[in-house]
């Protein structure tokens, strides 16, 4: 098929590669403008742009799709369909209607649960047993369109947003290829009205750990906020990030360090305890506890 592809991060790049490998004609790639990144804050192309250029595909990076110039560029392609994956810009109705077969979205949840910006983070944070990918016919709402194809994926006890993201990116890419291969046979199913939840964008303030919460809740937060923004606490007033931890036995005042060894740092919570196994001091690197304790003394209590 003659496609327009719209996407920005690694999740979307997996889908673009799969569509290229499947033999589709990618007539135009839409992606977000280059952003400053790294210590030097130099402009960096998105993963989708880097992949598109490597395949010599035409790339456009409009700030918005609401201008007549951006819309004229899309209309000129004459695409049969637009594939959208984590693009980051709103598609106005005029754009949604341009491809002859509309626009399909790869959404990293089992809709209607976790519509919105951060479905992978929120599924882990909420303690969901499973999630998945939905291929959806886009409309003007926020992830409200009819569902064409769903693939389910269990959430493992040790999953972080990073690990689950990578599996869902692969599943989503294959699901879109499968959907396009059988597009005429798929039935568009309206989303049920029951079970709607919204995955709000992750804010850095959320990453501050509240030690009065149960250990099971804190464990999910640590995994949900890995790799961004990283769950954090205070150690003698200085920021301390906790990248890996798991629930363990123990009780004490919330935030109290019950014990520490090469195995981990045992921290009391509002219910049970956490064993933190990978830490990062401000300005430092992520370190296994054995290495961290060699150069960073810990107070009697965190938070």
mmCIF file of C-alpha atoms in Angstrom:
data_model
loop_
_atom_site.group_PDB
_atom_site.id
_atom_site.type_symbol
_atom_site.label_atom_id
_atom_site.label_comp_id
_atom_site.label_asym_id
_atom_site.label_seq_id
_atom_site.Cartn_x
_atom_site.Cartn_y
_atom_site.Cartn_z
ATOM 1 C CA UNK A 1 0.000 0.000 0.000
ATOM 2 C CA UNK A 2 1.019 3.622 -0.466
ATOM 3 C CA UNK A 3 1.384 4.920 3.086
ATOM 4 C CA UNK A 4 2.188 7.993 5.093
ATOM 5 C CA UNK A 5 3.876 7.116 8.383
ATOM 6 C CA UNK A 6 3.667 9.434 11.400
ATOM 7 C CA UNK A 7 5.726 8.671 14.491
ATOM 8 C CA UNK A 8 8.622 9.869 16.608
ATOM 9 C CA UNK A 9 10.268 7.619 19.279
ATOM 10 C CA UNK A 10 11.773 4.116 19.229
ATOM 11 C CA UNK A 11 8.327 2.552 19.633
ATOM 12 C CA UNK A 12 7.310 4.088 16.304
ATOM 13 C CA UNK A 13 10.614 3.266 14.603
ATOM 14 C CA UNK A 14 9.945 -0.440 15.178
ATOM 15 C CA UNK A 15 6.673 -0.093 13.273
ATOM 16 C CA UNK A 16 8.258 1.879 10.423
ATOM 17 C CA UNK A 17 10.930 -0.785 9.974
ATOM 18 C CA UNK A 18 8.303 -3.534 9.911
ATOM 19 C CA UNK A 19 6.279 -1.697 7.247
ATOM 20 C CA UNK A 20 9.404 -1.193 5.122
ATOM 21 C CA UNK A 21 10.290 -4.881 5.488
ATOM 22 C CA UNK A 22 6.731 -5.855 4.498
ATOM 23 C CA UNK A 23 7.152 -4.037 1.184
ATOM 24 C CA UNK A 24 4.815 -1.083 1.679
ATOM 25 C CA UNK A 25 5.573 2.156 -0.142
ATOM 26 C CA UNK A 26 6.285 4.823 2.477
ATOM 27 C CA UNK A 27 5.575 7.955 0.473
ATOM 28 C CA UNK A 28 6.116 10.389 3.364
ATOM 29 C CA UNK A 29 7.348 10.188 6.959
ATOM 30 C CA UNK A 30 6.036 12.711 9.482
ATOM 31 C CA UNK A 31 7.972 13.099 12.717
ATOM 32 C CA UNK A 32 8.544 15.693 15.434
ATOM 33 C CA UNK A 33 11.128 18.446 14.879
ATOM 34 C CA UNK A 34 14.687 17.743 16.064
ATOM 35 C CA UNK A 35 15.090 18.369 19.808
ATOM 36 C CA UNK A 36 18.097 19.380 21.933
ATOM 37 C CA UNK A 37 19.573 16.326 23.669
ATOM 38 C CA UNK A 38 22.651 15.251 25.603
ATOM 39 C CA UNK A 39 25.035 17.320 27.697
ATOM 40 C CA UNK A 40 25.799 19.604 24.790
ATOM 41 C CA UNK A 41 22.076 20.041 24.075
ATOM 42 C CA UNK A 42 22.704 19.642 20.364
ATOM 43 C CA UNK A 43 19.736 19.098 18.080
ATOM 44 C CA UNK A 44 19.055 15.392 17.635
ATOM 45 C CA UNK A 45 16.848 13.677 15.085
ATOM 46 C CA UNK A 46 14.062 11.420 16.340
ATOM 47 C CA UNK A 47 14.564 7.643 15.982
ATOM 48 C CA UNK A 48 11.917 7.673 13.239
ATOM 49 C CA UNK A 49 13.709 10.419 11.286
ATOM 50 C CA UNK A 50 17.052 8.622 11.594
ATOM 51 C CA UNK A 51 15.520 5.404 10.267
ATOM 52 C CA UNK A 52 13.673 7.188 7.458
ATOM 53 C CA UNK A 53 16.808 8.948 6.271
ATOM 54 C CA UNK A 54 18.740 5.668 6.389
ATOM 55 C CA UNK A 55 16.155 4.285 3.938
ATOM 56 C CA UNK A 56 16.140 7.497 1.873
ATOM 57 C CA UNK A 57 12.486 8.194 2.631
ATOM 58 C CA UNK A 58 11.064 11.735 2.375
ATOM 59 C CA UNK A 59 10.715 13.315 5.833
ATOM 60 C CA UNK A 60 8.611 16.251 7.021
ATOM 61 C CA UNK A 61 8.777 17.782 10.517
ATOM 62 C CA UNK A 62 5.968 20.332 10.887
ATOM 63 C CA UNK A 63 5.402 21.994 14.245
ATOM 64 C CA UNK A 64 1.665 21.438 13.769
ATOM 65 C CA UNK A 65 -0.661 19.790 11.275
ATOM 66 C CA UNK A 66 -3.170 22.623 11.533
ATOM 67 C CA UNK A 67 -1.499 24.857 8.927
ATOM 68 C CA UNK A 68 -2.503 24.884 5.269
ATOM 69 C CA UNK A 69 1.120 24.227 4.239
ATOM 70 C CA UNK A 70 1.378 21.036 6.314
ATOM 71 C CA UNK A 71 -2.015 19.856 5.113
ATOM 72 C CA UNK A 72 -1.186 20.563 1.470
ATOM 73 C CA UNK A 73 2.000 18.489 1.780
ATOM 74 C CA UNK A 74 0.017 15.519 3.139
ATOM 75 C CA UNK A 75 -2.750 15.866 0.561
ATOM 76 C CA UNK A 76 -0.239 15.951 -2.295
ATOM 77 C CA UNK A 77 0.985 12.442 -1.436
ATOM 78 C CA UNK A 78 -2.329 10.814 -2.317
ATOM 79 C CA UNK A 79 -1.779 8.083 0.263
ATOM 80 C CA UNK A 80 -4.161 5.158 0.667
ATOM 81 C CA UNK A 81 -3.664 5.134 4.426
ATOM 82 C CA UNK A 82 -1.714 6.837 7.211
ATOM 83 C CA UNK A 83 -0.115 4.748 9.969
ATOM 84 C CA UNK A 84 0.360 6.626 13.252
ATOM 85 C CA UNK A 85 2.470 5.448 16.207
ATOM 86 C CA UNK A 86 3.426 7.718 19.122
ATOM 87 C CA UNK A 87 3.631 10.744 16.825
ATOM 88 C CA UNK A 88 2.952 13.430 19.408
ATOM 89 C CA UNK A 89 0.901 15.851 17.290
ATOM 90 C CA UNK A 90 -2.877 16.115 17.023
ATOM 91 C CA UNK A 91 -4.291 15.100 13.652
ATOM 92 C CA UNK A 92 -7.140 17.488 12.685
ATOM 93 C CA UNK A 93 -10.207 15.969 11.031
ATOM 94 C CA UNK A 94 -9.172 17.352 7.651
ATOM 95 C CA UNK A 95 -5.935 15.352 7.905
ATOM 96 C CA UNK A 96 -7.670 12.221 9.207
ATOM 97 C CA UNK A 97 -9.906 12.315 6.130
ATOM 98 C CA UNK A 98 -7.131 12.766 3.553
ATOM 99 C CA UNK A 99 -5.966 9.157 3.031
ATOM 100 C CA UNK A 100 -8.582 7.170 1.117
ATOM 101 C CA UNK A 101 -8.681 4.498 3.838
ATOM 102 C CA UNK A 102 -8.206 6.814 6.784
ATOM 103 C CA UNK A 103 -5.602 6.662 9.551
ATOM 104 C CA UNK A 104 -4.675 3.676 11.725
ATOM 105 C CA UNK A 105 -3.017 4.041 15.112
ATOM 106 C CA UNK A 106 -0.860 1.612 17.108
ATOM 107 C CA UNK A 107 -1.796 2.122 20.757
ATOM 108 C CA UNK A 108 0.135 0.359 23.527
ATOM 109 C CA UNK A 109 -2.798 -0.794 25.665
ATOM 110 C CA UNK A 110 -5.952 -2.871 25.551
ATOM 111 C CA UNK A 111 -8.423 -0.117 24.767
ATOM 112 C CA UNK A 112 -10.504 1.422 26.215
ATOM 113 C CA UNK A 113 -8.205 0.966 29.234
ATOM 114 C CA UNK A 114 -5.348 3.461 29.296
ATOM 115 C CA UNK A 115 -6.202 5.876 26.561
ATOM 116 C CA UNK A 116 -3.723 8.727 26.478
ATOM 117 C CA UNK A 117 -0.040 9.529 26.663
ATOM 118 C CA UNK A 118 1.543 7.006 29.042
ATOM 119 C CA UNK A 119 -0.269 3.654 28.778
ATOM 120 C CA UNK A 120 2.775 1.470 29.476
ATOM 121 C CA UNK A 121 3.790 3.353 32.627
ATOM 122 C CA UNK A 122 0.255 3.439 33.976
ATOM 123 C CA UNK A 123 -0.435 -0.252 33.393
ATOM 124 C CA UNK A 124 2.616 -1.210 35.461
ATOM 125 C CA UNK A 125 1.907 1.402 38.129
ATOM 126 C CA UNK A 126 -1.668 0.164 38.514
ATOM 127 C CA UNK A 127 -0.589 -3.450 38.898
ATOM 128 C CA UNK A 128 -2.392 -4.699 35.781
ATOM 129 C CA UNK A 129 -1.821 -8.387 35.071
ATOM 130 C CA UNK A 130 -1.770 -7.835 31.321
ATOM 131 C CA UNK A 131 -1.720 -5.181 28.658
ATOM 132 C CA UNK A 132 -1.214 -5.312 24.910
ATOM 133 C CA UNK A 133 -1.545 -3.430 21.650
ATOM 134 C CA UNK A 134 -4.650 -2.161 19.873
ATOM 135 C CA UNK A 135 -4.757 -1.281 16.186
ATOM 136 C CA UNK A 136 -7.385 1.430 15.978
ATOM 137 C CA UNK A 137 -9.143 3.448 13.265
ATOM 138 C CA UNK A 138 -8.446 7.030 14.287
ATOM 139 C CA UNK A 139 -11.119 9.657 14.846
ATOM 140 C CA UNK A 140 -11.010 13.149 16.363
ATOM 141 C CA UNK A 141 -11.202 11.856 19.962
ATOM 142 C CA UNK A 142 -8.320 10.866 22.236
ATOM 143 C CA UNK A 143 -7.785 7.167 21.412
ATOM 144 C CA UNK A 144 -11.541 6.702 20.999
ATOM 145 C CA UNK A 145 -11.696 5.169 17.521
ATOM 146 C CA UNK A 146 -13.004 1.750 16.497
ATOM 147 C CA UNK A 147 -10.747 -1.228 17.205
ATOM 148 C CA UNK A 148 -9.549 -3.436 14.351
ATOM 149 C CA UNK A 149 -7.068 -5.786 16.003
ATOM 150 C CA UNK A 150 -5.933 -6.522 19.568
ATOM 151 C CA UNK A 151 -2.874 -8.416 20.803
ATOM 152 C CA UNK A 152 -2.542 -9.269 24.503
ATOM 153 C CA UNK A 153 0.691 -9.400 26.506
ATOM 154 C CA UNK A 154 1.190 -10.415 30.173
ATOM 155 C CA UNK A 155 2.967 -7.973 32.489
ATOM 156 C CA UNK A 156 5.769 -9.792 34.290
ATOM 157 C CA UNK A 157 6.546 -9.296 37.967
ATOM 158 C CA UNK A 158 9.901 -7.699 37.122
ATOM 159 C CA UNK A 159 8.795 -5.648 34.113
ATOM 160 C CA UNK A 160 9.890 -2.046 33.898
ATOM 161 C CA UNK A 161 8.457 0.437 31.432
ATOM 162 C CA UNK A 162 11.636 -0.108 29.402
ATOM 163 C CA UNK A 163 11.299 -3.892 29.156
ATOM 164 C CA UNK A 164 7.551 -3.845 28.515
ATOM 165 C CA UNK A 165 7.945 -1.029 25.976
ATOM 166 C CA UNK A 166 10.343 -3.121 23.904
ATOM 167 C CA UNK A 167 8.009 -6.129 23.786
ATOM 168 C CA UNK A 168 4.990 -3.992 22.923
ATOM 169 C CA UNK A 169 6.934 -2.155 20.210
ATOM 170 C CA UNK A 170 7.666 -5.489 18.535
ATOM 171 C CA UNK A 171 4.079 -6.697 19.000
ATOM 172 C CA UNK A 172 2.649 -3.420 17.709
ATOM 173 C CA UNK A 173 4.818 -3.413 14.619
ATOM 174 C CA UNK A 174 3.783 -6.952 13.704
ATOM 175 C CA UNK A 175 0.137 -6.261 14.530
ATOM 176 C CA UNK A 176 0.069 -3.316 12.105
ATOM 177 C CA UNK A 177 1.658 -5.385 9.335
ATOM 178 C CA UNK A 178 -0.931 -8.108 9.995
ATOM 179 C CA UNK A 179 -3.782 -5.583 10.026
ATOM 180 C CA UNK A 180 -2.784 -4.099 6.676
ATOM 181 C CA UNK A 181 -2.472 -7.577 5.159
ATOM 182 C CA UNK A 182 -6.078 -8.403 6.065
ATOM 183 C CA UNK A 183 -7.607 -4.935 6.134
ATOM 184 C CA UNK A 184 -10.646 -5.864 4.046
ATOM 185 C CA UNK A 185 -11.475 -8.773 6.352
ATOM 186 C CA UNK A 186 -11.177 -6.899 9.666
ATOM 187 C CA UNK A 187 -14.290 -5.699 11.466
ATOM 188 C CA UNK A 188 -14.198 -2.261 13.083
ATOM 189 C CA UNK A 189 -15.503 -2.694 16.636
ATOM 190 C CA UNK A 190 -16.570 0.346 18.676
ATOM 191 C CA UNK A 191 -14.834 0.628 22.027
ATOM 192 C CA UNK A 192 -17.036 -0.323 25.000
ATOM 193 C CA UNK A 193 -18.210 2.536 27.179
ATOM 194 C CA UNK A 194 -17.281 0.646 30.331
ATOM 195 C CA UNK A 195 -13.683 0.290 31.448
ATOM 196 C CA UNK A 196 -12.391 3.603 30.094
ATOM 197 C CA UNK A 197 -9.284 4.888 31.913
ATOM 198 C CA UNK A 198 -6.830 7.640 30.970
ATOM 199 C CA UNK A 199 -3.052 7.337 31.104
ATOM 200 C CA UNK A 200 -2.003 10.844 32.035
ATOM 201 C CA UNK A 201 1.459 12.020 30.976
ATOM 202 C CA UNK A 202 4.141 11.216 33.551
ATOM 203 C CA UNK A 203 5.264 14.189 35.617
ATOM 204 C CA UNK A 204 8.644 14.364 37.353
ATOM 205 C CA UNK A 205 6.939 15.220 40.647
ATOM 206 C CA UNK A 206 5.268 11.805 40.648
ATOM 207 C CA UNK A 207 8.617 10.065 40.892
ATOM 208 C CA UNK A 208 9.199 11.137 44.514
ATOM 209 C CA UNK A 209 8.594 8.031 46.619
ATOM 210 C CA UNK A 210 6.232 8.238 49.586
ATOM 211 C CA UNK A 211 7.526 5.663 52.055
ATOM 212 C CA UNK A 212 4.193 5.529 53.896
ATOM 213 C CA UNK A 213 2.746 3.624 50.929
ATOM 214 C CA UNK A 214 2.809 -0.204 50.879
ATOM 215 C CA UNK A 215 5.923 -1.883 49.503
ATOM 216 C CA UNK A 216 3.900 -3.451 46.664
ATOM 217 C CA UNK A 217 2.772 -0.006 45.473
ATOM 218 C CA UNK A 218 6.293 1.437 45.691
ATOM 219 C CA UNK A 219 7.717 -1.545 43.794
ATOM 220 C CA UNK A 220 5.280 -0.861 40.937
ATOM 221 C CA UNK A 221 6.138 2.837 40.898
ATOM 222 C CA UNK A 222 9.873 2.145 40.726
ATOM 223 C CA UNK A 223 9.335 -0.186 37.763
ATOM 224 C CA UNK A 224 6.835 2.159 36.076
ATOM 225 C CA UNK A 225 9.203 5.146 36.291
ATOM 226 C CA UNK A 226 12.175 3.245 34.849
ATOM 227 C CA UNK A 227 13.640 4.638 32.578
ATOM 228 C CA UNK A 228 11.789 7.972 32.972
ATOM 229 C CA UNK A 229 11.775 9.947 35.177
ATOM 230 C CA UNK A 230 13.344 7.519 37.667
ATOM 231 C CA UNK A 231 11.866 6.958 41.141
ATOM 232 C CA UNK A 232 13.623 9.117 43.696
ATOM 233 C CA UNK A 233 13.906 9.815 47.406
ATOM 234 C CA UNK A 234 16.176 11.916 49.634
ATOM 235 C CA UNK A 235 19.260 10.716 51.490
ATOM 236 C CA UNK A 236 20.449 13.373 53.956
ATOM 237 C CA UNK A 237 18.656 15.935 51.787
ATOM 238 C CA UNK A 238 20.340 14.872 48.560
ATOM 239 C CA UNK A 239 18.413 13.218 45.695
ATOM 240 C CA UNK A 240 18.791 9.450 45.441
ATOM 241 C CA UNK A 241 17.275 7.453 42.590
ATOM 242 C CA UNK A 242 16.158 3.869 43.057
ATOM 243 C CA UNK A 243 16.193 1.994 39.763
ATOM 244 C CA UNK A 244 15.634 -1.578 40.887
ATOM 245 C CA UNK A 245 13.948 -3.003 43.973
ATOM 246 C CA UNK A 246 11.605 -5.760 45.055
ATOM 247 C CA UNK A 247 9.283 -6.468 47.944
ATOM 248 C CA UNK A 248 10.867 -8.228 50.917
ATOM 249 C CA UNK A 249 10.193 -9.006 54.577
ATOM 250 C CA UNK A 250 10.691 -6.342 57.199
ATOM 251 C CA UNK A 251 8.915 -3.625 59.131
ATOM 252 C CA UNK A 252 9.811 -0.326 60.737
ATOM 253 C CA UNK A 253 9.180 3.378 60.439
ATOM 254 C CA UNK A 254 8.485 4.347 56.793
ATOM 255 C CA UNK A 255 11.755 5.230 55.084
ATOM 256 C CA UNK A 256 13.901 3.608 57.789
ATOM 257 C CA UNK A 257 16.891 1.654 56.485
ATOM 258 C CA UNK A 258 16.591 -1.680 58.242
ATOM 259 C CA UNK A 259 19.776 -3.218 56.871
ATOM 260 C CA UNK A 260 22.171 -2.977 53.963
ATOM 261 C CA UNK A 261 24.617 -5.372 52.411
ATOM 262 C CA UNK A 262 25.966 -6.348 49.005
ATOM 263 C CA UNK A 263 22.556 -7.956 48.402
ATOM 264 C CA UNK A 264 20.633 -4.696 48.737
ATOM 265 C CA UNK A 265 19.321 -1.929 50.969
ATOM 266 C CA UNK A 266 16.289 -3.003 53.009
ATOM 267 C CA UNK A 267 13.904 -0.065 53.480
ATOM 268 C CA UNK A 268 10.766 -0.036 55.652
ATOM 269 C CA UNK A 269 7.529 1.159 54.070
ATOM 270 C CA UNK A 270 3.988 1.751 55.254
ATOM 271 C CA UNK A 271 3.385 -1.969 54.778
ATOM 272 C CA UNK A 272 6.299 -4.379 54.446
ATOM 273 C CA UNK A 273 9.717 -3.486 53.088
ATOM 274 C CA UNK A 274 11.626 -2.994 49.846
ATOM 275 C CA UNK A 275 15.043 -4.339 48.964
ATOM 276 C CA UNK A 276 16.690 -1.751 46.682
ATOM 277 C CA UNK A 277 19.370 -3.287 44.473
ATOM 278 C CA UNK A 278 20.357 -0.487 42.044
ATOM 279 C CA UNK A 279 20.876 3.118 43.153
ATOM 280 C CA UNK A 280 22.098 6.392 41.691
ATOM 281 C CA UNK A 281 23.364 9.440 43.560
ATOM 282 C CA UNK A 282 22.887 12.920 42.104
ATOM 283 C CA UNK A 283 25.419 13.416 39.306
ATOM 284 C CA UNK A 284 26.523 9.807 39.491
ATOM 285 C CA UNK A 285 25.910 6.622 37.532
ATOM 286 C CA UNK A 286 23.478 3.815 38.146
ATOM 287 C CA UNK A 287 25.273 1.335 40.399
ATOM 288 C CA UNK A 288 24.572 -2.050 41.894
ATOM 289 C CA UNK A 289 24.255 -1.728 45.666
ATOM 290 C CA UNK A 290 27.654 -3.378 46.291
ATOM 291 C CA UNK A 291 29.372 -0.652 44.245
ATOM 292 C CA UNK A 292 27.147 2.134 45.521
ATOM 293 C CA UNK A 293 27.823 1.436 49.197
ATOM 294 C CA UNK A 294 31.577 1.463 48.595
ATOM 295 C CA UNK A 295 31.468 5.205 47.961
ATOM 296 C CA UNK A 296 28.152 6.476 49.328
ATOM 297 C CA UNK A 297 27.254 6.230 53.024
ATOM 298 C CA UNK A 298 23.531 6.053 53.705
ATOM 299 C CA UNK A 299 21.581 7.746 56.501
ATOM 300 C CA UNK A 300 19.404 5.856 58.967
ATOM 301 C CA UNK A 301 16.307 7.008 57.134
ATOM 302 C CA UNK A 302 15.319 8.067 53.607
ATOM 303 C CA UNK A 303 12.850 10.699 52.549
#
